[in-house]
Coordinates of C-alpha atoms in Angstrom, one line a residue:
M1 CA -0.1 6.4 -26.6
S2 CA 3.1 5.3 -27.9
S3 CA 4.6 2.8 -30.3
S4 CA 6.9 1.3 -28.4
A5 CA 4.5 1.4 -25.4
A6 CA 2.0 -0.9 -27.2
R7 CA 5.1 -3.2 -27.4
M8 CA 4.2 -5.0 -23.5
P9 CA 3.3 -8.6 -23.7
A10 CA -0.4 -8.8 -24.5
R11 CA -2.5 -8.9 -21.7
E12 CA -4.2 -12.2 -22.5
T13 CA -0.5 -14.0 -22.4
I14 CA 0.1 -13.0 -19.4
P15 CA 0.0 -15.8 -16.5
F16 CA -2.9 -14.6 -14.1
N17 CA -3.5 -16.1 -10.4
L18 CA -3.7 -19.7 -11.5
Y19 CA -4.1 -20.7 -7.6
K20 CA -6.5 -18.6 -5.3
I21 CA -6.5 -17.6 -1.7
N22 CA -9.3 -20.7 -1.7
K23 CA -7.2 -23.3 -3.5
P24 CA -3.6 -22.3 -3.1
G25 CA -0.4 -24.3 -4.8
V26 CA 1.9 -25.8 -2.7
A27 CA 5.6 -25.0 -3.0
R28 CA 8.9 -26.4 -1.3
V29 CA 11.6 -24.4 0.3
V30 CA 15.3 -25.4 -1.0
S31 CA 16.9 -22.9 0.3
T32 CA 16.9 -19.6 2.3
T33 CA 19.9 -17.2 2.5
Q34 CA 20.8 -14.3 4.2
L35 CA 21.6 -11.2 1.8
N36 CA 23.3 -9.3 4.5
P37 CA 24.7 -11.1 6.8
G38 CA 26.4 -8.8 9.8
S39 CA 24.3 -6.2 8.8
P40 CA 22.9 -3.8 12.0
N41 CA 19.8 -4.0 10.5
D42 CA 17.2 -6.5 10.1
E43 CA 18.1 -9.2 8.2
A44 CA 17.0 -10.0 4.4
R45 CA 16.7 -13.0 3.0
H46 CA 16.7 -14.7 -0.7
I47 CA 14.3 -17.7 -0.7
V48 CA 14.2 -20.3 -3.1
L49 CA 11.0 -22.1 -3.6
S50 CA 10.4 -25.3 -5.9
L51 CA 7.4 -25.5 -8.2
E52 CA 7.6 -29.2 -8.3
G53 CA 3.8 -30.3 -9.4
L54 CA 2.7 -26.7 -10.0
T55 CA 1.5 -25.5 -13.3
Y56 CA 3.2 -22.3 -12.2
P57 CA 4.2 -19.9 -15.5
Y58 CA 5.6 -16.4 -14.2
L59 CA 7.0 -13.1 -16.1
E60 CA 10.0 -11.4 -14.2
G61 CA 8.1 -8.4 -12.5
Q62 CA 4.9 -10.3 -11.4
S63 CA 4.5 -11.1 -7.3
M64 CA 3.4 -14.3 -5.7
G65 CA 1.3 -14.5 -2.6
V66 CA 2.1 -16.6 0.2
L67 CA -0.5 -17.7 3.1
P68 CA 0.8 -17.6 6.3
P69 CA -0.4 -20.3 8.8
G70 CA -2.1 -20.0 11.9
L71 CA -4.8 -17.0 12.9
D72 CA -5.2 -13.2 14.0
E73 CA -5.8 -11.6 16.8
N74 CA -9.5 -12.0 15.9
G75 CA -9.8 -15.9 15.2
K76 CA -9.2 -15.5 11.4
P77 CA -7.2 -17.0 9.4
H78 CA -3.8 -14.1 8.3
K79 CA -4.1 -12.3 5.3
L80 CA -2.7 -13.0 1.9
R81 CA 0.5 -11.1 1.3
L82 CA 2.2 -10.6 -2.1
Y83 CA 6.2 -10.4 -2.8
S84 CA 7.8 -9.4 -6.0
I85 CA 9.4 -12.5 -7.7
A86 CA 13.0 -12.3 -8.1
S87 CA 14.0 -14.8 -10.2
T88 CA 13.2 -14.7 -14.0
R89 CA 10.3 -17.0 -15.4
N90 CA 13.0 -19.9 -15.7
G91 CA 13.9 -19.6 -12.1
D92 CA 17.5 -20.2 -10.1
D93 CA 17.3 -23.2 -11.1
G94 CA 17.4 -22.2 -14.8
R95 CA 13.9 -25.5 -15.6
G96 CA 11.4 -22.8 -14.7
A97 CA 10.9 -25.1 -11.5
T98 CA 11.5 -22.5 -9.0
A99 CA 10.7 -18.9 -7.6
S100 CA 12.8 -17.1 -5.4
L101 CA 11.7 -14.1 -3.4
C102 CA 13.2 -11.2 -1.7
V103 CA 12.4 -10.9 2.3
K104 CA 13.3 -8.8 5.1
R105 CA 12.0 -9.9 8.4
D106 CA 9.7 -7.3 9.5
I107 CA 11.0 -6.1 13.3
T108 CA 8.8 -2.3 14.4
R109 CA 10.5 -1.0 17.4
V110 CA 8.2 1.6 19.6
P111 CA 11.0 3.7 21.3
E112 CA 8.2 4.9 23.9
T113 CA 6.9 2.2 25.0
G114 CA 9.6 -0.4 23.9
A115 CA 6.6 -2.2 22.5
V116 CA 8.0 -4.8 19.5
H117 CA 6.3 -5.9 16.9
Y118 CA 6.7 -8.6 14.8
G119 CA 5.6 -9.0 11.0
V120 CA 3.4 -11.9 10.3
A121 CA 4.3 -13.2 7.0
S122 CA 8.0 -11.6 6.3
N123 CA 9.2 -13.4 9.8
Y124 CA 7.2 -16.6 8.7
L125 CA 9.1 -16.6 5.7
C126 CA 12.4 -15.9 7.6
D127 CA 12.3 -18.9 10.1
L128 CA 11.9 -21.4 7.3
K129 CA 14.3 -24.4 6.4
P130 CA 14.7 -26.4 3.4
G131 CA 11.9 -28.8 3.2
D132 CA 9.1 -26.6 4.7
L133 CA 6.0 -26.1 2.5
V134 CA 4.5 -23.0 1.4
K135 CA 1.4 -22.3 0.4
I136 CA 1.4 -19.7 -2.4
T137 CA -1.1 -18.0 -5.0
G138 CA -0.7 -15.9 -8.3
P139 CA 0.9 -15.1 -10.3
V140 CA -0.5 -11.3 -10.1
G141 CA 0.6 -7.8 -12.0
K142 CA 0.4 -7.6 -15.1
V143 CA 1.8 -4.0 -15.9
F144 CA 5.1 -3.8 -14.4
L145 CA 6.7 -6.5 -17.0
L146 CA 9.6 -6.0 -19.4
P147 CA 8.3 -4.6 -22.6
E148 CA 9.4 -6.9 -25.6
D149 CA 11.1 -4.3 -27.7
P150 CA 14.9 -5.1 -27.3
E151 CA 16.0 -1.6 -28.4
A152 CA 13.4 0.1 -25.6
N153 CA 15.6 1.8 -22.7
L154 CA 15.4 1.1 -18.6
V155 CA 15.1 3.5 -15.8
M156 CA 14.7 0.9 -12.5
V157 CA 14.8 3.3 -9.3
A158 CA 14.6 0.5 -6.1
T159 CA 15.3 0.3 -2.4
G160 CA 16.0 -2.0 0.0
T161 CA 13.6 -5.4 -1.2
G162 CA 12.5 -3.7 -3.8
I163 CA 15.8 -4.7 -5.7
A164 CA 13.5 -8.0 -6.1
P165 CA 11.9 -7.5 -9.7
F166 CA 14.9 -5.9 -11.0
R167 CA 17.4 -8.5 -10.2
G168 CA 15.1 -10.6 -12.5
F169 CA 15.0 -7.9 -15.3
L170 CA 18.7 -7.8 -15.3
K171 CA 18.6 -12.0 -15.4
H172 CA 16.4 -12.3 -17.7
L173 CA 17.6 -9.2 -20.0
Y174 CA 21.9 -10.7 -19.8
E175 CA 21.5 -14.0 -19.2
E176 CA 18.4 -15.4 -21.0
R177 CA 17.6 -12.5 -24.1
R178 CA 21.2 -11.4 -24.4
D179 CA 19.2 -9.3 -27.5
W180 CA 19.1 -6.3 -25.3
K181 CA 20.1 -3.2 -27.0
G182 CA 18.6 -0.7 -24.6
R183 CA 20.6 1.2 -22.6
T184 CA 19.8 -0.4 -18.6
V185 CA 20.2 2.2 -15.5
L186 CA 19.8 1.1 -12.4
F187 CA 19.6 3.3 -9.0
F188 CA 19.3 1.3 -6.2
G189 CA 19.5 2.9 -2.4
V190 CA 20.2 1.0 1.0
R191 CA 21.9 1.7 4.3
T192 CA 25.1 0.2 4.4
R193 CA 27.1 -1.8 1.6
L194 CA 26.1 -4.3 3.9
D195 CA 22.7 -4.0 3.0
Y196 CA 23.6 -4.3 -0.7
L197 CA 21.4 -7.0 -1.6
Y198 CA 22.5 -8.9 -4.5
G199 CA 25.2 -6.4 -4.8
N200 CA 27.6 -9.0 -6.3
E201 CA 25.6 -10.2 -9.4
L202 CA 25.0 -6.5 -9.7
E203 CA 28.3 -5.2 -9.7
A204 CA 29.6 -8.3 -12.2
M205 CA 26.8 -6.9 -14.8
R206 CA 28.6 -3.6 -15.2
H207 CA 30.7 -4.6 -17.7
H208 CA 27.6 -5.0 -20.3
P209 CA 27.3 -2.5 -22.7
G210 CA 24.8 -0.4 -22.1
F211 CA 24.0 -0.9 -18.2
E212 CA 24.5 1.5 -15.5
L213 CA 24.2 0.8 -11.5
Y214 CA 24.1 3.9 -9.3
T215 CA 24.1 2.9 -5.9
A216 CA 23.3 5.2 -2.4
F217 CA 24.3 4.5 0.6
S218 CA 22.1 6.3 3.0
R219 CA 24.0 5.6 6.3
E220 CA 27.8 6.0 4.7
Q221 CA 27.4 8.6 2.1
T222 CA 26.4 12.4 2.0
N223 CA 25.2 14.5 -1.1
A224 CA 26.0 17.6 -2.5
K225 CA 24.3 19.4 0.7
G226 CA 26.0 17.2 3.3
G227 CA 23.0 15.2 4.5
R228 CA 22.5 11.5 3.5
M229 CA 22.9 9.9 0.5
Y230 CA 19.3 8.4 -0.9
V231 CA 18.5 7.1 -3.9
Q232 CA 17.2 10.9 -5.3
D233 CA 20.3 12.2 -4.9
R234 CA 21.8 9.7 -6.9
M235 CA 18.9 10.5 -10.1
A236 CA 19.5 14.8 -9.2
E237 CA 23.6 14.2 -9.8
Q238 CA 22.8 12.0 -13.7
A239 CA 19.3 14.2 -14.5
E240 CA 20.7 15.3 -17.7
L241 CA 20.5 11.5 -18.6
L242 CA 17.7 10.8 -17.4
Y243 CA 15.7 14.4 -19.1
D244 CA 17.3 12.3 -22.2
L245 CA 16.2 9.2 -21.7
L246 CA 13.1 9.9 -20.1
H247 CA 12.1 12.1 -23.5
R248 CA 12.8 9.4 -25.5
P249 CA 9.3 7.6 -26.9
N250 CA 11.0 4.1 -26.0
T251 CA 12.2 4.5 -22.5
Y252 CA 10.5 2.9 -19.7
L253 CA 11.0 3.8 -15.9
Y254 CA 9.9 1.3 -13.3
I255 CA 10.0 2.3 -9.6
C256 CA 9.8 -0.2 -6.6
G257 CA 10.5 0.3 -2.7
L258 CA 8.8 1.8 0.0
K259 CA 6.0 4.0 -0.3
G260 CA 6.4 7.7 -0.5
M261 CA 10.2 7.1 -2.1
E262 CA 8.5 8.9 -5.6
D263 CA 7.9 12.1 -3.4
G264 CA 12.1 12.6 -3.5
I265 CA 12.3 11.4 -6.7
D266 CA 9.5 14.0 -8.0
T267 CA 11.2 16.5 -6.6
A268 CA 14.8 16.2 -7.8
L269 CA 13.5 15.5 -11.3
E270 CA 10.9 18.5 -10.4
E271 CA 14.4 21.0 -9.9
H272 CA 16.1 19.4 -13.1
W273 CA 13.3 19.9 -15.3
A274 CA 12.2 23.3 -14.1
R275 CA 16.4 24.5 -14.7
V276 CA 15.6 23.5 -18.4
G277 CA 12.4 25.3 -18.8
G278 CA 10.4 21.8 -18.2
N279 CA 7.7 20.8 -16.7
W280 CA 8.6 17.5 -14.7
T281 CA 4.5 16.9 -13.3
D282 CA 3.4 17.8 -17.5
H283 CA 6.0 14.9 -18.6
R284 CA 5.1 12.9 -15.4
E285 CA 1.4 12.3 -16.3
K286 CA 2.6 12.1 -20.3
L287 CA 5.0 9.1 -19.2
L288 CA 1.7 7.7 -16.9
D289 CA -0.2 7.6 -20.2
D290 CA 1.8 5.8 -22.1
H291 CA 2.3 3.5 -20.1
R292 CA 5.8 3.8 -20.0
M293 CA 6.2 4.2 -16.1
H294 CA 5.4 2.5 -13.7
I295 CA 5.3 1.8 -9.6
E296 CA 5.0 -0.4 -7.2
T297 CA 5.8 0.5 -4.1
Y298 CA 4.4 -0.9 -0.6

């Protein structure tokens, strides 16, 4: 393990599982805001939860469990759902008394039958109103966290609501710590500009030295081959930058979004590594072994 990789938060200091399924905490909805108004795609919401009365410290990159009310088709309580926390440890209130979630309403349509399936937890959360109470567990997660070294470089790759932990990362680094000297590179892919979640916040961060932002709008842009522009295509365009950064011992790679997105990323990086006589698969294993590559997909 590299010396930089060892500079992650000590595991024993990370808040973990303070509230459990058999003894959850109760949070209150402060506000709920649609992040993609006018989008033809399913709505995404930023939900701020009050933690007043709870002992619920958390770190950027951790997740919160949500217990939807009601019973499933077998008469059993709905299962716990985990959501990446989208705020910093100080919350959107700046006092550490709130935690925010980024939730996309899950509505799956089956073309062959016309049947519509509504995701239990996402629809429950998206229907909440200010003042409503929510049973929560957690926080959980001891891996998808920021390194402590302020000179570390971060490469973050997100699709859709996978932007949630990176919003927390960036706001913590640039609005709270303000001592970060390493480069922070974010690749963010969504369908359209209307689905550019937290777009105004991210664009405003471009003035920070060392921060680079690359967006991909798959339904509006085309890649070099004339196909849809996905996040891995933007990464392929910046392959030389990534090759340089990912060979530095103090660079960390984070991937968050839909399950399977890492396959396209691997393909894009494999092609460049092969062109310069390297092997991405071997390098990927080294990053994993050094605890400098973290993947959270759903």
